[in-house]
Coordinates of C-alpha atoms in Angstrom, one line a residue:
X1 CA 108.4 132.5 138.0
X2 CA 107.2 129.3 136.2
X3 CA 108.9 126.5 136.3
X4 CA 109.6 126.4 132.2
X5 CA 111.4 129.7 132.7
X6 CA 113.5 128.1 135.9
X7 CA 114.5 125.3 134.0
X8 CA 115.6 127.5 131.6
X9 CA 117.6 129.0 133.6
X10 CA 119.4 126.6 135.5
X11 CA 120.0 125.4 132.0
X12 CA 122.0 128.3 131.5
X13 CA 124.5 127.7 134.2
X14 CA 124.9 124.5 134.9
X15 CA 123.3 122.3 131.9
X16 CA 119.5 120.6 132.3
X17 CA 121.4 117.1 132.1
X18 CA 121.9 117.6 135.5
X19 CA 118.4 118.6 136.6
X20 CA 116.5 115.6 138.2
X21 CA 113.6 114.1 136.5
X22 CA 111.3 115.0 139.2
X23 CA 111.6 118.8 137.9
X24 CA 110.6 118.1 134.3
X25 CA 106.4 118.4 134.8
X26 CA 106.3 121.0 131.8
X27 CA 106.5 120.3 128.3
X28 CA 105.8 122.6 125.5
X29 CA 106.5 121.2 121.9
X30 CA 106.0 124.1 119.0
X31 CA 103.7 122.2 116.2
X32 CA 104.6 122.8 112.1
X33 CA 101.0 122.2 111.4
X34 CA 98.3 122.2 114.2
X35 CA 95.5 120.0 114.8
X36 CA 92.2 121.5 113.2
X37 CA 90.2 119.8 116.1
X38 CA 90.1 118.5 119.3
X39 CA 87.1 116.0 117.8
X40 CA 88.7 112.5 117.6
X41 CA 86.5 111.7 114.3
X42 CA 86.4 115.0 112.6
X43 CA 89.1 114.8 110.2
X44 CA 91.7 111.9 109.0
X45 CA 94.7 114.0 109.1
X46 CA 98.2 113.2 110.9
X47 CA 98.5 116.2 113.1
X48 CA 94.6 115.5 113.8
X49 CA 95.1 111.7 114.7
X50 CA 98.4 112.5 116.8
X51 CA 96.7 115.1 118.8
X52 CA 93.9 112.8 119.7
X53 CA 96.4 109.8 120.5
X54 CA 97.1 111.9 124.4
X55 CA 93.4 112.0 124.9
X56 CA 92.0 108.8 123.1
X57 CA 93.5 105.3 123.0
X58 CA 92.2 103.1 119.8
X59 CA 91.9 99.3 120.4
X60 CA 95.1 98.4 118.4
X61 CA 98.4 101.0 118.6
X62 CA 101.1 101.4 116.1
X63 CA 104.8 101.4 117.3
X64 CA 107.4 104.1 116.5
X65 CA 108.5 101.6 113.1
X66 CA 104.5 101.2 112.1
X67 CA 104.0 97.4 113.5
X68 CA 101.0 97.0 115.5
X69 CA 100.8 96.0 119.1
X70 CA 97.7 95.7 121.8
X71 CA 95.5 98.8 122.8
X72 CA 92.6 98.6 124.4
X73 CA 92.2 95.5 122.6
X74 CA 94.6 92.8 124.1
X75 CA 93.8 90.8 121.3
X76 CA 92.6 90.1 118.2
X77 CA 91.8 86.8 115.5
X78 CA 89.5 85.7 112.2
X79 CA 87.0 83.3 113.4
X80 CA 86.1 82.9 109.8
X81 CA 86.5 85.0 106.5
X82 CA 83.7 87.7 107.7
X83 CA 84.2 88.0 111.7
X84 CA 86.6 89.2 113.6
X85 CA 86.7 88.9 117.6
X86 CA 88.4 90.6 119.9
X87 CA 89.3 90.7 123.3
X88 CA 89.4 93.9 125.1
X89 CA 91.6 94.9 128.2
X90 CA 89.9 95.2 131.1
X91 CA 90.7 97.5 134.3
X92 CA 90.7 100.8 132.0
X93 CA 88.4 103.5 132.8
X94 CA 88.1 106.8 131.0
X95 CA 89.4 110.4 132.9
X96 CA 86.2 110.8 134.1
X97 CA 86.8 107.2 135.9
X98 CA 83.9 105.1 134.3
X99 CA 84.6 101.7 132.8
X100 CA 85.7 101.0 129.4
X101 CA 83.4 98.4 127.7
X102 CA 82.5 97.2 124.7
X103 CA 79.8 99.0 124.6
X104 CA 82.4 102.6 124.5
X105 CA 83.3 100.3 121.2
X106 CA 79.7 100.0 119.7
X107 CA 79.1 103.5 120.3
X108 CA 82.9 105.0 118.7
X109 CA 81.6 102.9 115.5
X110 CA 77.9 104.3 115.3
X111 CA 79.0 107.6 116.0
X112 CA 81.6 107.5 113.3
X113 CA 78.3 106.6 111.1
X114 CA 76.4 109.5 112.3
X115 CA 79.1 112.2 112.4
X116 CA 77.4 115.2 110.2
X117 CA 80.5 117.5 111.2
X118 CA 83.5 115.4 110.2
X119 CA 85.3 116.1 106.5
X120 CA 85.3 113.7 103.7
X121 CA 83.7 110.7 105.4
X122 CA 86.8 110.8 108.2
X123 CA 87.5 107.3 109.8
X124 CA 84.5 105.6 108.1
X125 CA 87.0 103.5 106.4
X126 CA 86.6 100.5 108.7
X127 CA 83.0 101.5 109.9
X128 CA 81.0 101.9 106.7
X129 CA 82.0 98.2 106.0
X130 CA 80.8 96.8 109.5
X131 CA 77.4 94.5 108.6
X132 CA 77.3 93.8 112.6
X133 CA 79.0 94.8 115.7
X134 CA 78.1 92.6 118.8
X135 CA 79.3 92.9 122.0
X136 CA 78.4 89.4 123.8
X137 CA 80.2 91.1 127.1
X138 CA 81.7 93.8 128.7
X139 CA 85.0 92.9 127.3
X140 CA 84.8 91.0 123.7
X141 CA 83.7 92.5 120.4
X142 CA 82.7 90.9 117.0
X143 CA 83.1 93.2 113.8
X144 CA 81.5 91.7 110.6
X145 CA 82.0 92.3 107.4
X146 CA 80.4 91.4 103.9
X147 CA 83.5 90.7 102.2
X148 CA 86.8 89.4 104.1
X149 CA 88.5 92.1 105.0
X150 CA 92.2 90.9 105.8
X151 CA 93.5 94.8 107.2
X152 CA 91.4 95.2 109.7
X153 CA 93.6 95.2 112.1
X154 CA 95.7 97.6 110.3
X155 CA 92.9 99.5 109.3
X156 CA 92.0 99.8 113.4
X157 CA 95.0 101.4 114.2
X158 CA 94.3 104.6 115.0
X159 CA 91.2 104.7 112.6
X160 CA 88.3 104.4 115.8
X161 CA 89.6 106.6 119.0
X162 CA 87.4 105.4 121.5
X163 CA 84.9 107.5 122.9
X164 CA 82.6 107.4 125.9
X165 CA 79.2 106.0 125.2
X166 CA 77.8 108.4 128.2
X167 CA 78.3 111.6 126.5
X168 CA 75.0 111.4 124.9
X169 CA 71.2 110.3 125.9
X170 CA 70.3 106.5 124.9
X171 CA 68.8 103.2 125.3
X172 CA 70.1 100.3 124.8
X173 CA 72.8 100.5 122.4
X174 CA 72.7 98.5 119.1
X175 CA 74.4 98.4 115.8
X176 CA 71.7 99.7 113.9
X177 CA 73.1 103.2 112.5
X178 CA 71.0 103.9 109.7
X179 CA 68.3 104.6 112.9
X180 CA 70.8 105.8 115.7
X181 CA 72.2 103.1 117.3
X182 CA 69.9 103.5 120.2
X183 CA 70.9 106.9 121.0
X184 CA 68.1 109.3 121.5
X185 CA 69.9 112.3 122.3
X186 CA 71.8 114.5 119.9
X187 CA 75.0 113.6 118.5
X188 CA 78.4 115.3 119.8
X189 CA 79.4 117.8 117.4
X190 CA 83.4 118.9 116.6
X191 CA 82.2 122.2 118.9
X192 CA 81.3 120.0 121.6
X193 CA 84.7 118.2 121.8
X194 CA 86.6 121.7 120.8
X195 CA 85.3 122.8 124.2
X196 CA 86.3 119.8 126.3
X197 CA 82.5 119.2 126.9
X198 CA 82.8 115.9 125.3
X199 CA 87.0 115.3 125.1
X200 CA 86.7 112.0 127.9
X201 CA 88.8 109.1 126.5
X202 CA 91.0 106.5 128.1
X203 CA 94.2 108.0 126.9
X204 CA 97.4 109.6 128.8
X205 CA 96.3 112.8 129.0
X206 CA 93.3 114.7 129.1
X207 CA 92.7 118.2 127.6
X208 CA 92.6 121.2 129.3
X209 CA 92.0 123.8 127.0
X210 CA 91.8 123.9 123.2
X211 CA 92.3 127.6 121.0
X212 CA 92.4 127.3 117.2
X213 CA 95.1 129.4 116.6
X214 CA 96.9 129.9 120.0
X215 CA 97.7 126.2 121.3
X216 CA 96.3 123.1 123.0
X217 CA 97.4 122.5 126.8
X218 CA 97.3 119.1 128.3
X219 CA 97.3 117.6 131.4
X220 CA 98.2 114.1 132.6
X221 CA 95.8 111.5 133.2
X222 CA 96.8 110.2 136.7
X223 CA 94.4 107.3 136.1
X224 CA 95.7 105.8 133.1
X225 CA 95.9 102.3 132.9
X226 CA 99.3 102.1 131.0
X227 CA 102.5 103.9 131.5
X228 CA 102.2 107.0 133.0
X229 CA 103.9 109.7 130.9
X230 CA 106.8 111.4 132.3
X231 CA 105.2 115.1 131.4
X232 CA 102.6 116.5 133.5
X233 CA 101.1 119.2 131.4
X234 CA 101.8 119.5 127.9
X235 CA 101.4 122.3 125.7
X236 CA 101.1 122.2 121.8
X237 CA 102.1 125.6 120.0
X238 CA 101.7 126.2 116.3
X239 CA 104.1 128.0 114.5
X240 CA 104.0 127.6 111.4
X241 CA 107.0 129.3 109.9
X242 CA 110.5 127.0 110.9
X243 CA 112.5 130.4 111.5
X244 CA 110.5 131.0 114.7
X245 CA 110.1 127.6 116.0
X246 CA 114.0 127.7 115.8
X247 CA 114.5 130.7 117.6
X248 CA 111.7 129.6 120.0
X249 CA 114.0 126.5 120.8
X250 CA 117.2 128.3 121.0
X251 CA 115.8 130.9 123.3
X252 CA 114.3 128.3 125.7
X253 CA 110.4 128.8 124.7
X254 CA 110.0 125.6 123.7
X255 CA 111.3 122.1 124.4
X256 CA 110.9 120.4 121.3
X257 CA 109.7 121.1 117.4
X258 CA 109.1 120.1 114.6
X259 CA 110.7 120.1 111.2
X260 CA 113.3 122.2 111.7
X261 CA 114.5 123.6 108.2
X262 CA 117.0 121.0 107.2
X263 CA 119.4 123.3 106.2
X264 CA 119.4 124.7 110.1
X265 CA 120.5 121.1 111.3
X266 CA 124.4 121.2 110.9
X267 CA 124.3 124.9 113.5
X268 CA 121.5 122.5 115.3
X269 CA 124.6 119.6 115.2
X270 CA 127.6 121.9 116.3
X271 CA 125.7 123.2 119.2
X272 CA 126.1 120.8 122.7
X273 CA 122.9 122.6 124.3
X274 CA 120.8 120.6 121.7
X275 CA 120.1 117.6 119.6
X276 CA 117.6 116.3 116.8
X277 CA 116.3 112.9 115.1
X278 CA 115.5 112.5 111.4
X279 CA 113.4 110.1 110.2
X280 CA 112.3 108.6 107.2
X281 CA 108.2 108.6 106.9
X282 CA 105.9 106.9 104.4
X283 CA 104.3 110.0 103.4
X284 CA 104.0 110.4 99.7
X285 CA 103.1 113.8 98.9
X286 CA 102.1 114.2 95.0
X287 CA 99.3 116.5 93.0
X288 CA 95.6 115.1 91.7
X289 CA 94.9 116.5 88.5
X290 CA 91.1 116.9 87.7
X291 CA 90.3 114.5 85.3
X292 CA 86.8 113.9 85.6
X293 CA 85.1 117.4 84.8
X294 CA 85.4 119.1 81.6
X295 CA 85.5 122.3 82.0
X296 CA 87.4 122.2 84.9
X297 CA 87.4 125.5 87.6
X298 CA 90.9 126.3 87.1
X299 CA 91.8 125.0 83.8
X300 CA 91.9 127.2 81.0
X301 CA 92.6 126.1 77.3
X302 CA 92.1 127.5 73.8
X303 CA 89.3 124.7 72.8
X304 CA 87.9 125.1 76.2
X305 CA 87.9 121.5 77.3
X306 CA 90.1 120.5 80.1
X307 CA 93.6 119.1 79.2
X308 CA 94.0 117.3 82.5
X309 CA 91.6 114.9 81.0
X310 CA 94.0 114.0 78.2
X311 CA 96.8 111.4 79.4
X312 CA 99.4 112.5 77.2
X313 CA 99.1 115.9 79.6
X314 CA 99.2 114.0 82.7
X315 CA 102.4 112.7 81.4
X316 CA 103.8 115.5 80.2
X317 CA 103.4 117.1 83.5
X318 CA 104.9 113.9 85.3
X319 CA 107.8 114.5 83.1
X320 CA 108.4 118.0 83.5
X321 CA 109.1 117.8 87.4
X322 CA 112.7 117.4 88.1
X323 CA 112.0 115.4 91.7
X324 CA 116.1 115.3 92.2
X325 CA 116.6 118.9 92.3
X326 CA 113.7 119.5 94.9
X327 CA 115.2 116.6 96.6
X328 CA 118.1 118.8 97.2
X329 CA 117.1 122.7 97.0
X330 CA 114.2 122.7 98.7
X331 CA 114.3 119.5 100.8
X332 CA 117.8 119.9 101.7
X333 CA 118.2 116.2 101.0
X334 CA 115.8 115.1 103.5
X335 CA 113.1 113.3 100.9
X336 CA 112.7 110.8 98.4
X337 CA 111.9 111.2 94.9
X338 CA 108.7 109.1 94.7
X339 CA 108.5 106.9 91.3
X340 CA 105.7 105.1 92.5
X341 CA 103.2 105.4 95.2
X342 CA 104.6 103.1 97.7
X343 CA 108.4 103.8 99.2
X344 CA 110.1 100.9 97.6
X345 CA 110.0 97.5 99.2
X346 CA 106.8 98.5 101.1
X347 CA 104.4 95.8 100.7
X348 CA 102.1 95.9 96.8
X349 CA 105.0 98.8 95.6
X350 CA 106.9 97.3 92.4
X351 CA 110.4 95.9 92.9
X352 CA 111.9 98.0 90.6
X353 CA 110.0 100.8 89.7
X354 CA 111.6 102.8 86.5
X355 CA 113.3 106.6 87.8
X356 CA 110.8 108.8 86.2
X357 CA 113.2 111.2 84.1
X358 CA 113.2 114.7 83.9
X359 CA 112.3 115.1 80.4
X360 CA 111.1 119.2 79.7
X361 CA 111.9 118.5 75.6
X362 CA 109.8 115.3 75.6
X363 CA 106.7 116.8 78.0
X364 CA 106.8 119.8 75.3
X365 CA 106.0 116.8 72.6
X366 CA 103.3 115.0 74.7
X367 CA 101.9 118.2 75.1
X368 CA 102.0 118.9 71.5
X369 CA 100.8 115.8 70.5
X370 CA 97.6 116.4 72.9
X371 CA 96.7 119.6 71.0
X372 CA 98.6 122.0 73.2
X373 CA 101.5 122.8 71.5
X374 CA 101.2 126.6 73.2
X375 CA 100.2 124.9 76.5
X376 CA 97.3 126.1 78.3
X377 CA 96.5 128.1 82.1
X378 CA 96.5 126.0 85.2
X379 CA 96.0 127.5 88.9
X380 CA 98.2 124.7 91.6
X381 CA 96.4 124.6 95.0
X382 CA 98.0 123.8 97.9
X383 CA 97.8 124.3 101.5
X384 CA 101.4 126.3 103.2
X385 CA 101.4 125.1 106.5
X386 CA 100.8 121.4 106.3
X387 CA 103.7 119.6 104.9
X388 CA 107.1 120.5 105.3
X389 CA 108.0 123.1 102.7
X390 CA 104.4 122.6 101.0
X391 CA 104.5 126.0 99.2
X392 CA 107.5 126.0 98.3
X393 CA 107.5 123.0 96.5
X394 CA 104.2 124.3 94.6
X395 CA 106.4 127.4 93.6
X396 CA 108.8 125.2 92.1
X397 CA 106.5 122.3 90.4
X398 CA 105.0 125.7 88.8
X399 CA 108.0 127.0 87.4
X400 CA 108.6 123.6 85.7
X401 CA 105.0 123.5 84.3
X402 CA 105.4 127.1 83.1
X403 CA 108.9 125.8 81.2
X404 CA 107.2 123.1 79.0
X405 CA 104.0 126.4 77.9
X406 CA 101.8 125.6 81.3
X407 CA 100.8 128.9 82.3
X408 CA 100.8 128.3 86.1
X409 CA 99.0 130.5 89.0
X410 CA 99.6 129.1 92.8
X411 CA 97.0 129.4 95.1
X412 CA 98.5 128.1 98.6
X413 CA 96.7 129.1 101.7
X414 CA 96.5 127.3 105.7
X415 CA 95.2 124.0 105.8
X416 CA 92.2 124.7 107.7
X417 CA 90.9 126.7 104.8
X418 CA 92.4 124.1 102.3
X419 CA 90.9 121.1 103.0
X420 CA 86.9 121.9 103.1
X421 CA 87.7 123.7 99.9
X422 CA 88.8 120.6 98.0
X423 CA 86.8 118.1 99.9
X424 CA 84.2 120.1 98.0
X425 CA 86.1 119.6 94.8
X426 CA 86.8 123.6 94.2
X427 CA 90.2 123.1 92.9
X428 CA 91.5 121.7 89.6
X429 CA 95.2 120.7 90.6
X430 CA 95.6 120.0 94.3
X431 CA 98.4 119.1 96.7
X432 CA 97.9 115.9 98.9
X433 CA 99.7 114.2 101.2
X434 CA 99.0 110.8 102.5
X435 CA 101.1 108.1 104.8
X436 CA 101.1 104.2 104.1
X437 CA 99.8 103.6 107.7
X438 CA 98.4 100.3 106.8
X439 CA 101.9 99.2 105.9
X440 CA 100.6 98.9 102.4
X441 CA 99.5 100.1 98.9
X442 CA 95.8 99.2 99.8
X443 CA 94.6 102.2 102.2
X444 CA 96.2 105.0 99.3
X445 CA 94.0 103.4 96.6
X446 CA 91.0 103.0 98.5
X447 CA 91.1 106.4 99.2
X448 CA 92.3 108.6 96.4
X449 CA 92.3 106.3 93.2
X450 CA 89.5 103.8 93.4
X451 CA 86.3 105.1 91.4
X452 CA 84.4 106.3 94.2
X453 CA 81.9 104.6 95.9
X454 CA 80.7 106.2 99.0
X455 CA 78.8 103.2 100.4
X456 CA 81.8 101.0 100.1
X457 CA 84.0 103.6 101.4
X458 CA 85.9 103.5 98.1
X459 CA 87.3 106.8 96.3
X460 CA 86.1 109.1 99.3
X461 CA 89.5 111.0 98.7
X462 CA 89.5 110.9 95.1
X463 CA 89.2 114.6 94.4
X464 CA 90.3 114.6 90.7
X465 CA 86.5 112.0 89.8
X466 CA 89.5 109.2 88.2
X467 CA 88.0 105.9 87.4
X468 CA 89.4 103.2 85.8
X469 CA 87.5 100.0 85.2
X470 CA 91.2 97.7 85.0
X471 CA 92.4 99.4 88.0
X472 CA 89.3 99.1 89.9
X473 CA 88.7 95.5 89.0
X474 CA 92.3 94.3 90.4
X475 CA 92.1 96.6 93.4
X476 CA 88.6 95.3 94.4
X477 CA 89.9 91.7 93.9
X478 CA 93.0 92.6 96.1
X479 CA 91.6 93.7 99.2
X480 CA 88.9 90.9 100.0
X481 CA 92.6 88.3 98.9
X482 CA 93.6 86.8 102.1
X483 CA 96.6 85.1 101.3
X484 CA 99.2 87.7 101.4
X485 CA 101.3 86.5 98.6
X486 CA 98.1 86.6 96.0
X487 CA 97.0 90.6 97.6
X488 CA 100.7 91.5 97.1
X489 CA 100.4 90.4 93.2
X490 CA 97.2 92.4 92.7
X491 CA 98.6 95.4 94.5
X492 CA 101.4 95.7 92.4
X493 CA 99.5 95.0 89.4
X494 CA 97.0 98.0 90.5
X495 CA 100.3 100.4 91.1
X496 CA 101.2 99.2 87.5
X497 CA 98.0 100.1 86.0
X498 CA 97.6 103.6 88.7
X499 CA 101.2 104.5 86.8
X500 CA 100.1 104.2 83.5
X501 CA 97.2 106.5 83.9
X502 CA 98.4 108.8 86.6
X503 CA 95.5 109.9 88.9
X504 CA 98.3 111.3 91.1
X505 CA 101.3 112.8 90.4
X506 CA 104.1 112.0 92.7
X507 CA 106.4 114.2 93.7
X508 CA 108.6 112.8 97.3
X509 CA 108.3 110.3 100.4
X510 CA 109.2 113.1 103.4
X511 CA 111.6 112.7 106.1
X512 CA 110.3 114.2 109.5
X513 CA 113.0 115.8 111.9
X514 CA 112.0 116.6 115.4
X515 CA 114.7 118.7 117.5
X516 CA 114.9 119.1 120.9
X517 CA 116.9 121.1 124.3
X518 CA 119.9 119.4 125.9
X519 CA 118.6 116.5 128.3
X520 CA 116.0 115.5 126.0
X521 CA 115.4 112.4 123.9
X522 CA 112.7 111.4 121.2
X523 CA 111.7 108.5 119.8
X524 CA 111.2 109.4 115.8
X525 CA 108.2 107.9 114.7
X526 CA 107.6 106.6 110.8
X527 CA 103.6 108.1 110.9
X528 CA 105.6 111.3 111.5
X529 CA 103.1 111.6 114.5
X530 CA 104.3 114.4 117.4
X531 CA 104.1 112.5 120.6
X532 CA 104.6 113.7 124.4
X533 CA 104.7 110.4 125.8
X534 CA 108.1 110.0 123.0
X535 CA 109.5 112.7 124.7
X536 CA 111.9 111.5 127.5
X537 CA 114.9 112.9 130.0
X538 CA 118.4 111.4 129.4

């Protein structure tokens, strides 16, 4: 019998308070959403980047309320506007017990630069704006930059897992990327780390076996250089569906979820045998209209052009979305109705940002005004297993469209078919979902509203081809603005402007819930990331 299913059992009769610590070595946590790789740098998605934070360390960590702390780098200053130095902790070898240097540093960069299998230029943010790396030892780094670059060491947390340099065939390793970096080998693919070939990092676990579809299992890293965690093997689960992961966790098959259906939360509450944590995230999730092709794929209109293009439209739909009531129907109360695209009080978000009213009778004008007083045919894409009630929320922004003469379609299908479709721009109204990890408005602009500009890693998300020469020229200014209290100004002068002209619609901030078996704690975490080493016995 395993020792899961004794557990279990001794649960059953006499409580797993009472079981000693030394019993716990099994953990299995049932995932909403799973990882689509076991490659650190394949794509720049949560589920990915908390997955690869048991395997991979990154030289600057983010605690459970999003304020950074040391890594693998101890330390970290400016020694002028361009350079950054830092200091790296020595003593910490990888699972395969070679040294950490900083040349595992140089390499994590150039590979990033020469990764032909990640999707939409994945944790190039940083790295496509490194003019030098130099490692002068074993245990200091220098990053420069052309511009200042003032959230760097935001922007390093978690944006560069560490990888090991020996993994491929080299030289002498150099930051030249454009020619390889010095490697002379090939470069790891996402197949190579899916198999474990290539999955050696510094972190608290390594991986033991990786099926798309069927689960990830962990085990513990017994020569970690930090805090050991408390679980010895660790298996992931997904399930997509929050029926099952609840019976899962009330029949004993798994220890912990996540998002639980908040409306399951109150039999969750009056039951002793288990417990849960909700916790407010700074994940906006909103919808990019297409506004930079005419004709669009799924836009259909009686003149043929693409409505989406038209502002009035884009405010008519912003206006026919009633954010309260799927605040309460469909989120059970456990969201925020986004007016902007920062949660208020988050550093660049506006002060006061004006409630964006459900106004059906005044989006039928806009939409009038625009030529479309019979409306037009729009397909919403969306994935249905990424964000917590994903397609259901589509369902319902669709019937709202469809009440103002929107003739709405939803296509919503798994995230692992979602995202390479619209990273190759195949949809015409498409779901995102993105988390302030930065602490700031910065990282969501330079992603998804910016006018893209691959080579300065600028608009790399930005699906829907916006540009905006006012918004771009405050933006730009803000992000190389080292005094904080100038960048905050500019920010919320570029939210200002990104409202007027809605690139994104918003729709709510989530809340993540985690819930968990009697004799178990977790730490709720504000990156909504799924930890093993948060998990803990009372």
């Amino acid at each position: 019998m395993k020792l899961r299913t004794s557990l279990a059992l001794l649960a059953a009769s006499a409580g797993l308070a009472a079981a000693p610590a030394a019993l716990a070595q099994t953990l299995t946590i049932a995932l909403s959403s799973e990882p689509t790789s076991a490659d650190p740098h394949y794509h720049k998605q949560t589920q990915n980047d908390a997955f690869a934070a048991h395997v991979y360390d990154s030289l600057i960590y983010r605690s459970a309320d999003m304020k950074l702390k040391p890594g693998l780098a101890t330390s970290w200053k400016n020694l002028d506007d361009l350079t950054w130095e830092l200091k790296l902790r020595e003593g910490v070898k990888f699972s395969n017990g070679e040294p950490f240097t900083s040349q595992d540093v140089l390499f994590s960069v150039c590979r990033t630069l020469n990764n032909k299998t990640n999707i939409s230029q994945s944790y190039m943010t940083v790295t496509k704006l490194l003019t030098d790396v130099q490692t002068p030892d074993a245990h200091t780094v220098i990053l420069k930059t052309a511009e200042p670059f003032p959230l760097m060491p935001a922007e390093l947390a978690r944006q560069l897992p560490i990888i090991w340099n020996g993994i491929v065939e080299h030289g002498a390793l150099k930051f030249t990327p454009k020619e390889g970096c010095g490697v002379t080998g090939p470069w790891p693919t996402v197949a190579d780390f899916n198999s474990g070939k290539d999955a050696i990092g510094t972190g608290p676990y390594k991986l033991k076996s990786y099926v798309k579809g069927t689960g990830i299992e962990l085990e513990r890293n017994e020569g970690y250089w930090g805090d050991k965690p408390q679980w010895k093997t660790v298996k992931f689960v997904p399930v997509p569906n929050a029926g099952p992961r609840l019976t899962g966790l009330l029949s004993g098959d798994f220890d912990v979820i996540e998002n639980p259906a908040a409306r399951d939360l109150p039999r969750l509450k009056e039951n002793g045998n288990f417990g849960y944590v909700a916790t407010p995230s700074t994940r906006l999730i909103f919808f990019q209209p297409d506004v930079g092709r005419n004709p669009s794929p799924f836009v259909k209109s009686p003149d043929g052009k693409n409505p989406l293009q038209d502002l009035r439209v884009r405010r008519a739909i912003n206006m026919a979305i009633d954010r309260k009531t799927i605040n309460a129907r469909i989120m059970d109360g456990l969201s925020t109705p986004a007016y902007q695209y920062m949660p208020d009080g988050m550093f660049g978000a506006l002060p006061k940002a004006p409630e964006i009213k459900y106004d059906p009778e005044g989006a039928k004008k806009l939409l009038a005004e625009a030529g479309y007083p019979d409306g037009f045919e729009l397909t919403l894409s969306s994935t249905n297993n990424r964000y917590v009630n994903d397609g259901q929320v589509t369902q319902a922004v669709a019937q709202y469209l469809s009440r103002i003469g929107i003739k709405t379609h939803v296509d919503a299908m798994t995230a692992s078919i979602y995202f390479p479709k619209r990273a190759k721009r195949e949809f015409s109204f498409a779901m995102g979902g993105w988390p302030a990890e930065t602490g700031e408005a910065s990282a969501l602009f330079q992603l998804w509203v910016a006018s893209t500009d691959s080579a300065r890693s600028l608009g790399t998300s930005n699906y829907g081809g916006f540009s905006n020469a006012d918004f771009d020229k405050v933006y730009e200014q803000a992000i190389v603005t080292v005094d904080p209290e100038k960048r905050e100004k500019l920010l919320q002068q570029s939210t200002q402007i990104a409202l007027d002209n809605l690139p994104l619609i918003p729709l709510h901030f989530e809340s993540s819930i985690w819930a968990f078996r009697k004799g178990l704690t977790y730490e709720g975490r504000r990156d909504q990331y799924t930890l093993a080493m948060s998990v803990h016995s009372k």
